[in-house]
mmCIF file of C-alpha atoms in Angstrom:
data_model
loop_
_atom_site.group_PDB
_atom_site.id
_atom_site.type_symbol
_atom_site.label_atom_id
_atom_site.label_comp_id
_atom_site.label_asym_id
_atom_site.label_seq_id
_atom_site.Cartn_x
_atom_site.Cartn_y
_atom_site.Cartn_z
ATOM 1 C CA TYR I 521 21.897 64.958 48.620
ATOM 2 C CA LYS I 522 20.059 67.346 51.063
ATOM 3 C CA TYR I 523 21.402 70.805 49.972
ATOM 4 C CA LEU I 524 19.789 74.434 51.671
ATOM 5 C CA GLY I 525 17.093 72.164 53.140
ATOM 6 C CA VAL I 526 15.314 70.553 49.786
ATOM 7 C CA THR I 527 16.635 66.740 49.173
ATOM 8 C CA LEU I 528 17.641 65.739 46.449
ATOM 9 C CA ASP I 529 17.910 62.799 44.218
ATOM 10 C CA ALA I 530 19.791 61.963 41.297
ATOM 11 C CA LYS I 531 17.217 61.574 39.182
ATOM 12 C CA PHE I 532 14.817 65.068 40.243
ATOM 13 C CA ARG I 533 12.718 63.143 41.455
ATOM 14 C CA TRP I 534 10.293 64.695 44.066
ATOM 15 C CA SER I 535 9.220 61.725 46.380
ATOM 16 C CA PRO I 536 12.478 61.832 48.893
ATOM 17 C CA HIS I 537 11.628 65.555 49.225
ATOM 18 C CA PHE I 538 7.850 65.365 49.203
ATOM 19 C CA GLU I 539 8.191 62.893 51.935
ATOM 20 C CA GLU I 540 9.263 64.441 54.276
ATOM 21 C CA LEU I 541 7.705 67.046 54.266
ATOM 22 C CA ARG I 542 4.828 65.159 54.520
ATOM 23 C CA LYS I 543 5.905 63.471 57.670
ATOM 24 C CA PHE I 544 7.236 67.602 58.999
ATOM 25 C CA PHE I 545 3.351 68.817 58.273
ATOM 26 C CA SER I 546 2.093 65.307 59.572
ATOM 27 C CA ARG I 547 3.975 66.221 63.098
ATOM 28 C CA TRP I 548 2.548 69.517 62.652
ATOM 29 C CA PHE I 549 -1.279 69.113 62.426
ATOM 30 C CA ASN I 550 -1.418 66.852 64.534
ATOM 31 C CA PHE I 551 0.064 69.826 67.053
ATOM 32 C CA LEU I 552 -2.896 72.179 65.298
ATOM 33 C CA ARG I 553 -5.234 69.579 66.056
ATOM 34 C CA ALA I 554 -5.007 68.905 69.582
ATOM 35 C CA VAL I 555 -4.543 72.937 70.631
ATOM 36 C CA ILE I 556 -7.330 73.805 68.149
ATOM 37 C CA ASN I 557 -9.563 70.913 70.649
ATOM 38 C CA VAL I 558 -8.258 72.151 73.627
ATOM 39 C CA TRP I 559 -11.469 73.370 75.885
ATOM 40 C CA TRP I 560 -9.549 76.464 75.902
ATOM 41 C CA SER I 561 -10.329 77.340 72.195
ATOM 42 C CA SER I 562 -7.452 79.471 70.348
ATOM 43 C CA HIS I 563 -7.655 82.101 69.230
ATOM 44 C CA SER I 564 -8.142 81.780 65.440
ATOM 45 C CA THR I 565 -5.503 84.801 64.838
ATOM 46 C CA SER I 566 -2.691 82.622 67.184
ATOM 47 C CA LEU I 567 -3.173 79.430 64.358
ATOM 48 C CA LEU I 568 -2.876 81.385 61.734
ATOM 49 C CA LEU I 569 0.057 82.792 62.299
ATOM 50 C CA ILE I 570 1.469 78.998 63.852
ATOM 51 C CA TYR I 571 -0.351 77.479 60.307
ATOM 52 C CA LYS I 572 1.891 81.143 58.081
ATOM 53 C CA LEU I 573 5.502 81.032 60.329
ATOM 54 C CA ILE I 574 6.117 76.909 60.703
ATOM 55 C CA MET I 575 3.438 74.975 58.245
ATOM 56 C CA HIS I 576 3.452 78.419 54.519
ATOM 57 C CA THR I 577 7.107 79.159 55.109
ATOM 58 C CA LYS I 578 8.354 75.165 55.232
ATOM 59 C CA LEU I 579 6.098 74.653 51.562
ATOM 60 C CA ASP I 580 6.578 77.409 50.360
ATOM 61 C CA TYR I 581 10.738 77.168 50.630
ATOM 62 C CA GLY I 582 11.664 74.626 47.537
ATOM 63 C CA CYS I 583 8.846 75.430 44.871
ATOM 64 C CA PHE I 584 11.094 77.383 42.915
ATOM 65 C CA PHE I 585 13.444 73.988 42.046
ATOM 66 C CA SER I 586 10.685 72.222 41.310
ATOM 67 C CA GLY I 587 9.068 74.868 39.253
#
């Protein structure tokens, strides 16, 4: 089941949720890796902003359930 963006299963194992997070992060890491390696090079402040807005919030959300 998916509740408020957190994937739950009947035994409250977190493997389905972590698998979805892994897929999500692999796509965004590939994007960041591509942006970092361009010839005009991205500004570090912009890369940190992308990380904080997209990746950190996704990782932080739902941590209160697992604790």
